[in-house]
PDB file of N, CA and C in Angstrom:
ATOM      1  N   MET J 177      -5.456 -21.564 -70.497  1.00 65.00           N
ATOM      2  CA  MET J 177      -5.666 -20.321 -69.766  1.00 65.00           C
ATOM      3  C   MET J 177      -4.449 -20.381 -69.988  1.00 65.00           C
ATOM      4  N   LEU J 178      -3.588 -20.831 -69.186  1.00 68.00           N
ATOM      5  CA  LEU J 178      -1.705 -20.321 -68.837  1.00 68.00           C
ATOM      6  C   LEU J 178      -1.085 -20.993 -70.208  1.00 68.00           C
ATOM      7  N   ASP J 179      -1.065 -21.288 -71.305  1.00 78.00           N
ATOM      8  CA  ASP J 179      -0.493 -21.013 -72.079  1.00 78.00           C
ATOM      9  C   ASP J 179      -1.065 -20.218 -72.644  1.00 78.00           C
ATOM     10  N   LYS J 180      -2.469 -19.699 -73.215  1.00 85.00           N
ATOM     11  CA  LYS J 180      -2.957 -18.805 -73.429  1.00 85.00           C
ATOM     12  C   LYS J 180      -2.743 -17.334 -73.242  1.00 85.00           C
ATOM     13  N   MET J 181      -2.240 -17.361 -71.812  1.00 76.00           N
ATOM     14  CA  MET J 181      -1.373 -16.212 -71.627  1.00 76.00           C
ATOM     15  C   MET J 181      -0.095 -16.005 -71.636  1.00 76.00           C
ATOM     16  N   LYS J 182       1.243 -17.118 -71.723  1.00 77.00           N
ATOM     17  CA  LYS J 182       1.724 -17.507 -71.835  1.00 77.00           C
ATOM     18  C   LYS J 182       2.768 -16.718 -73.210  1.00 77.00           C
ATOM     19  N   ARG J 183       1.085 -17.023 -74.397  1.00 87.00           N
ATOM     20  CA  ARG J 183       1.804 -16.677 -75.475  1.00 87.00           C
ATOM     21  C   ARG J 183       1.265 -15.351 -75.523  1.00 87.00           C
ATOM     22  N   ILE J 184       0.310 -14.767 -75.062  1.00 86.00           N
ATOM     23  CA  ILE J 184       0.018 -12.928 -75.275  1.00 86.00           C
ATOM     24  C   ILE J 184       1.452 -12.553 -74.449  1.00 86.00           C
ATOM     25  N   LEU J 185       2.022 -12.831 -73.760  1.00 78.00           N
ATOM     26  CA  LEU J 185       2.978 -12.357 -72.222  1.00 78.00           C
ATOM     27  C   LEU J 185       4.290 -12.485 -73.824  1.00 78.00           C
ATOM     28  N   ALA J 186       4.669 -13.424 -73.979  1.00 81.00           N
ATOM     29  CA  ALA J 186       5.614 -13.998 -75.140  1.00 81.00           C
ATOM     30  C   ALA J 186       5.522 -12.673 -76.352  1.00 81.00           C
ATOM     31  N   LEU J 187       4.414 -11.859 -76.857  1.00 89.00           N
ATOM     32  CA  LEU J 187       4.318 -11.558 -78.109  1.00 89.00           C
ATOM     33  C   LEU J 187       4.695 -10.473 -77.445  1.00 89.00           C
ATOM     34  N   ALA J 188       4.247 -10.232 -76.370  1.00 86.00           N
ATOM     35  CA  ALA J 188       4.298  -8.652 -75.354  1.00 86.00           C
ATOM     36  C   ALA J 188       5.521  -8.178 -75.158  1.00 86.00           C
ATOM     37  N   SER J 189       6.272  -9.524 -75.132  1.00 81.00           N
ATOM     38  CA  SER J 189       7.892  -8.918 -74.532  1.00 81.00           C
ATOM     39  C   SER J 189       8.677  -9.458 -75.843  1.00 81.00           C
ATOM     40  N   ALA J 190       8.134  -9.462 -76.306  1.00 86.00           N
ATOM     41  CA  ALA J 190       9.046  -9.539 -78.155  1.00 86.00           C
ATOM     42  C   ALA J 190       8.329  -8.159 -79.322  1.00 86.00           C
ATOM     43  N   VAL J 191       7.564  -7.212 -79.063  1.00 91.00           N
ATOM     44  CA  VAL J 191       6.931  -6.483 -79.392  1.00 91.00           C
ATOM     45  C   VAL J 191       7.830  -4.976 -78.591  1.00 91.00           C
ATOM     46  N   LEU J 192       7.419  -5.189 -77.293  1.00 85.00           N
ATOM     47  CA  LEU J 192       8.326  -4.047 -76.495  1.00 85.00           C
ATOM     48  C   LEU J 192       9.909  -4.666 -76.635  1.00 85.00           C
ATOM     49  N   LEU J 193      10.705  -5.765 -76.946  1.00 83.00           N
ATOM     50  CA  LEU J 193      12.238  -5.489 -77.299  1.00 83.00           C
ATOM     51  C   LEU J 193      12.296  -5.165 -78.415  1.00 83.00           C
ATOM     52  N   ALA J 194      11.575  -5.438 -79.623  1.00 89.00           N
ATOM     53  CA  ALA J 194      11.674  -4.996 -80.829  1.00 89.00           C
ATOM     54  C   ALA J 194      11.594  -2.684 -80.789  1.00 89.00           C
ATOM     55  N   GLY J 195      10.384  -2.520 -80.576  1.00 89.00           N
ATOM     56  CA  GLY J 195      10.287  -1.275 -80.272  1.00 89.00           C
ATOM     57  C   GLY J 195      11.613  -0.716 -79.210  1.00 89.00           C
ATOM     58  N   LEU J 196      12.314  -1.120 -78.082  1.00 84.00           N
ATOM     59  CA  LEU J 196      13.591  -0.788 -77.403  1.00 84.00           C
ATOM     60  C   LEU J 196      14.069  -0.834 -78.653  1.00 84.00           C
ATOM     61  N   TYR J 197      14.637  -1.282 -79.077  1.00 84.00           N
ATOM     62  CA  TYR J 197      15.563  -1.565 -80.671  1.00 84.00           C
ATOM     63  C   TYR J 197      15.250  -0.910 -81.664  1.00 84.00           C
ATOM     64  N   LEU J 198      14.356   0.039 -81.775  1.00 88.00           N
ATOM     65  CA  LEU J 198      13.682   0.743 -82.635  1.00 88.00           C
ATOM     66  C   LEU J 198      14.000   2.159 -82.468  1.00 88.00           C
ATOM     67  N   ILE J 199      13.501   1.845 -80.536  1.00 85.00           N
ATOM     68  CA  ILE J 199      13.618   3.767 -80.145  1.00 85.00           C
ATOM     69  C   ILE J 199      15.322   3.908 -79.967  1.00 85.00           C
ATOM     70  N   THR J 200      16.232   3.287 -79.759  1.00 81.00           N
ATOM     71  CA  THR J 200      17.712   3.260 -79.322  1.00 81.00           C
ATOM     72  C   THR J 200      18.447   3.558 -80.359  1.00 81.00           C
ATOM     73  N   LEU J 201      17.989   2.719 -81.945  1.00 82.00           N
ATOM     74  CA  LEU J 201      18.350   3.052 -83.882  1.00 82.00           C
ATOM     75  C   LEU J 201      17.769   4.208 -83.541  1.00 82.00           C
ATOM     76  N   ILE J 202      16.681   4.616 -83.904  1.00 85.00           N
ATOM     77  CA  ILE J 202      16.591   6.246 -83.441  1.00 85.00           C
ATOM     78  C   ILE J 202      16.819   7.413 -83.200  1.00 85.00           C
ATOM     79  N   LEU J 203      17.264   7.485 -81.588  1.00 81.00           N
ATOM     80  CA  LEU J 203      17.705   8.118 -80.826  1.00 81.00           C
ATOM     81  C   LEU J 203      19.419   8.121 -81.222  1.00 81.00           C
ATOM     82  N   ALA J 204      19.821   7.361 -81.539  1.00 79.00           N
ATOM     83  CA  ALA J 204      21.830   7.228 -81.925  1.00 79.00           C
ATOM     84  C   ALA J 204      21.481   8.174 -82.036  1.00 79.00           C
ATOM     85  N   PHE J 205      20.542   8.263 -83.779  1.00 82.00           N
ATOM     86  CA  PHE J 205      20.970   8.574 -84.753  1.00 82.00           C
ATOM     87  C   PHE J 205      20.027  10.731 -84.532  1.00 82.00           C
ATOM     88  N   ALA J 206      19.857  10.424 -83.725  1.00 83.00           N
ATOM     89  CA  ALA J 206      19.124  12.365 -83.134  1.00 83.00           C
ATOM     90  C   ALA J 206      20.064  12.485 -82.470  1.00 83.00           C
ATOM     91  N   ASP J 207      20.890  11.574 -81.972  1.00 79.00           N
ATOM     92  CA  ASP J 207      21.738  12.431 -81.250  1.00 79.00           C
ATOM     93  C   ASP J 207      23.194  11.311 -80.051  1.00 79.00           C
ATOM     94  N   PRO J 208      23.801  11.256 -81.538  1.00 81.00           N
ATOM     95  CA  PRO J 208      25.054  10.768 -80.929  1.00 81.00           C
ATOM     96  C   PRO J 208      25.665  10.796 -79.995  1.00 81.00           C
ATOM     97  N   THR J 209      26.116  11.535 -79.144  1.00 84.00           N
ATOM     98  CA  THR J 209      26.863  11.241 -77.969  1.00 84.00           C
ATOM     99  C   THR J 209      26.058  10.809 -77.074  1.00 84.00           C
ATOM    100  N   ALA J 210      24.626  10.725 -77.048  1.00 80.00           N
ATOM    101  CA  ALA J 210      23.789   9.663 -76.115  1.00 80.00           C
ATOM    102  C   ALA J 210      23.834   8.399 -76.443  1.00 80.00           C
ATOM    103  N   SER J 211      24.427   7.774 -77.756  1.00 79.00           N
ATOM    104  CA  SER J 211      24.148   6.742 -78.012  1.00 79.00           C
ATOM    105  C   SER J 211      24.542   5.612 -77.456  1.00 79.00           C
ATOM    106  N   LYS J 212      25.725   5.831 -76.315  1.00 82.00           N
ATOM    107  CA  LYS J 212      26.325   4.773 -75.735  1.00 82.00           C
ATOM    108  C   LYS J 212      25.583   3.994 -74.520  1.00 82.00           C
ATOM    109  N   ASP J 213      24.773   5.640 -74.218  1.00 84.00           N
ATOM    110  CA  ASP J 213      24.111   5.984 -72.413  1.00 84.00           C
ATOM    111  C   ASP J 213      22.361   5.027 -73.387  1.00 84.00           C
ATOM    112  N   TRP J 214      22.288   4.765 -74.199  1.00 80.00           N
ATOM    113  CA  TRP J 214      21.091   4.301 -74.787  1.00 80.00           C
ATOM    114  C   TRP J 214      21.261   2.554 -74.972  1.00 80.00           C
ATOM    115  N   LEU J 215      22.570   2.569 -75.843  1.00 81.00           N
ATOM    116  CA  LEU J 215      22.602   0.953 -76.246  1.00 81.00           C
ATOM    117  C   LEU J 215      22.964   0.029 -74.666  1.00 81.00           C
ATOM    118  N   LYS J 216      24.204   0.751 -73.235  1.00 84.00           N
ATOM    119  CA  LYS J 216      24.125   0.052 -72.424  1.00 84.00           C
ATOM    120  C   LYS J 216      22.430  -0.424 -72.097  1.00 84.00           C
ATOM    121  N   ALA J 217      20.933   0.730 -71.850  1.00 84.00           N
ATOM    122  CA  ALA J 217      20.172   0.810 -71.269  1.00 84.00           C
ATOM    123  C   ALA J 217      19.170  -0.135 -72.023  1.00 84.00           C
ATOM    124  N   SER J 218      19.308  -0.303 -74.117  1.00 82.00           N
ATOM    125  CA  SER J 218      18.760  -1.415 -74.433  1.00 82.00           C
ATOM    126  C   SER J 218      19.046  -3.202 -73.588  1.00 82.00           C
ATOM    127  N   VAL J 219      20.334  -2.650 -73.743  1.00 84.00           N
ATOM    128  CA  VAL J 219      21.147  -4.558 -73.127  1.00 84.00           C
ATOM    129  C   VAL J 219      20.605  -4.771 -71.988  1.00 84.00           C
ATOM    130  N   VAL J 220      20.612  -3.785 -70.605  1.00 88.00           N
ATOM    131  CA  VAL J 220      20.235  -4.234 -69.592  1.00 88.00           C
ATOM    132  C   VAL J 220      19.033  -4.300 -70.458  1.00 88.00           C
ATOM    133  N   CYS J 221      17.530  -3.606 -70.501  1.00 84.00           N
ATOM    134  CA  CYS J 221      16.222  -4.074 -70.722  1.00 84.00           C
ATOM    135  C   CYS J 221      16.098  -5.211 -70.644  1.00 84.00           C
ATOM    136  N   THR J 222      16.748  -5.791 -72.249  1.00 82.00           N
ATOM    137  CA  THR J 222      18.029  -6.849 -72.928  1.00 82.00           C
ATOM    138  C   THR J 222      17.411  -8.215 -72.165  1.00 82.00           C
ATOM    139  N   VAL J 223      17.738  -8.234 -71.077  1.00 87.00           N
ATOM    140  CA  VAL J 223      18.124  -9.616 -69.519  1.00 87.00           C
ATOM    141  C   VAL J 223      16.849  -8.602 -68.899  1.00 87.00           C
ATOM    142  N   VAL J 224      16.903  -7.796 -68.303  1.00 89.00           N
ATOM    143  CA  VAL J 224      15.897  -7.558 -66.862  1.00 89.00           C
ATOM    144  C   VAL J 224      14.390  -7.727 -67.164  1.00 89.00           C
ATOM    145  N   ILE J 225      13.644  -7.100 -69.335  1.00 82.00           N
ATOM    146  CA  ILE J 225      12.520  -7.400 -69.072  1.00 82.00           C
ATOM    147  C   ILE J 225      11.837  -8.888 -69.434  1.00 82.00           C
ATOM    148  N   PRO J 226      12.702 -10.267 -69.548  1.00 82.00           N
ATOM    149  CA  PRO J 226      12.252 -10.957 -69.566  1.00 82.00           C
ATOM    150  C   PRO J 226      11.927 -12.075 -67.816  1.00 82.00           C
ATOM    151  N   ILE J 227      13.021 -11.339 -68.083  1.00 89.00           N
ATOM    152  CA  ILE J 227      13.350 -12.000 -66.418  1.00 89.00           C
ATOM    153  C   ILE J 227      11.965 -11.732 -65.428  1.00 89.00           C
ATOM    154  N   PHE J 228      11.347 -10.278 -65.282  1.00 87.00           N
ATOM    155  CA  PHE J 228      10.617  -9.211 -65.210  1.00 87.00           C
ATOM    156  C   PHE J 228       9.045 -10.442 -65.066  1.00 87.00           C
ATOM    157  N   LEU J 229       8.789 -11.042 -66.321  1.00 80.00           N
ATOM    158  CA  LEU J 229       7.861 -11.735 -67.610  1.00 80.00           C
ATOM    159  C   LEU J 229       7.857 -12.749 -66.719  1.00 80.00           C
ATOM    160  N   TYR J 230       8.896 -13.794 -66.976  1.00 85.00           N
ATOM    161  CA  TYR J 230       9.156 -15.182 -66.254  1.00 85.00           C
ATOM    162  C   TYR J 230       8.407 -15.214 -64.530  1.00 85.00           C
ATOM    163  N   ALA J 231       9.078 -13.949 -63.650  1.00 90.00           N
ATOM    164  CA  ALA J 231       8.749 -13.992 -61.674  1.00 90.00           C
ATOM    165  C   ALA J 231       7.342 -14.098 -62.702  1.00 90.00           C
ATOM    166  N   TYR J 232       7.031 -12.791 -63.112  1.00 83.00           N
ATOM    167  CA  TYR J 232       5.210 -12.762 -63.204  1.00 83.00           C
ATOM    168  C   TYR J 232       4.753 -13.640 -63.635  1.00 83.00           C
ATOM    169  N   LEU J 233       5.332 -14.654 -64.326  1.00 81.00           N
ATOM    170  CA  LEU J 233       4.349 -16.107 -64.761  1.00 81.00           C
ATOM    171  C   LEU J 233       4.489 -17.075 -63.268  1.00 81.00           C
ATOM    172  N   LEU J 234       5.330 -16.555 -62.704  1.00 87.00           N
ATOM    173  CA  LEU J 234       6.224 -17.565 -61.660  1.00 87.00           C
ATOM    174  C   LEU J 234       5.072 -17.418 -60.595  1.00 87.00           C
ATOM    175  N   ILE J 235       4.735 -16.179 -60.434  1.00 90.00           N
ATOM    176  CA  ILE J 235       3.818 -15.487 -59.315  1.00 90.00           C
ATOM    177  C   ILE J 235       2.285 -16.103 -59.671  1.00 90.00           C
ATOM    178  N   TYR J 236       1.639 -15.810 -60.899  1.00 82.00           N
ATOM    179  CA  TYR J 236       1.307 -16.407 -61.190  1.00 82.00           C
ATOM    180  C   TYR J 236       0.141 -18.218 -61.284  1.00 82.00           C
ATOM    181  N   ARG J 237       1.511 -18.982 -61.467  1.00 83.00           N
ATOM    182  CA  ARG J 237       0.955 -19.795 -61.455  1.00 83.00           C
ATOM    183  C   ARG J 237       1.148 -20.195 -60.373  1.00 83.00           C
ATOM    184  N   TYR J 238       1.787 -19.714 -58.618  1.00 89.00           N
ATOM    185  CA  TYR J 238       1.427 -19.421 -57.456  1.00 89.00           C
ATOM    186  C   TYR J 238       0.465 -18.984 -56.768  1.00 89.00           C
ATOM    187  N   LEU J 239       0.281 -18.197 -57.241  1.00 88.00           N
ATOM    188  CA  LEU J 239      -1.868 -17.548 -56.834  1.00 88.00           C
ATOM    189  C   LEU J 239      -2.913 -18.273 -57.477  1.00 88.00           C
ATOM    190  N   LYS J 240      -2.438 -18.890 -58.491  1.00 81.00           N
ATOM    191  CA  LYS J 240      -3.590 -19.422 -59.127  1.00 81.00           C
ATOM    192  C   LYS J 240      -3.910 -21.325 -58.749  1.00 81.00           C
ATOM    193  N   LYS J 241      -3.252 -21.999 -57.747  1.00 73.00           N
ATOM    194  CA  LYS J 241      -3.459 -22.669 -56.858  1.00 73.00           C
ATOM    195  C   LYS J 241      -4.038 -22.837 -56.114  1.00 73.00           C
TER     196      LYS J 241
END
């Protein structure tokens, strides 16, 4: 069960990060003045999203026992 959940979360995070970069690219062309802000947000989310997912897995393991 845990392996299946890990795979689902890994796929979800990969799709989320890919979507984040795609949106950043589109918005950079739409509004070049705010492109630095969107890039900063993408970089922060690249670090924060996997940390939150890892923390979710740790909490799930702890509560499962």
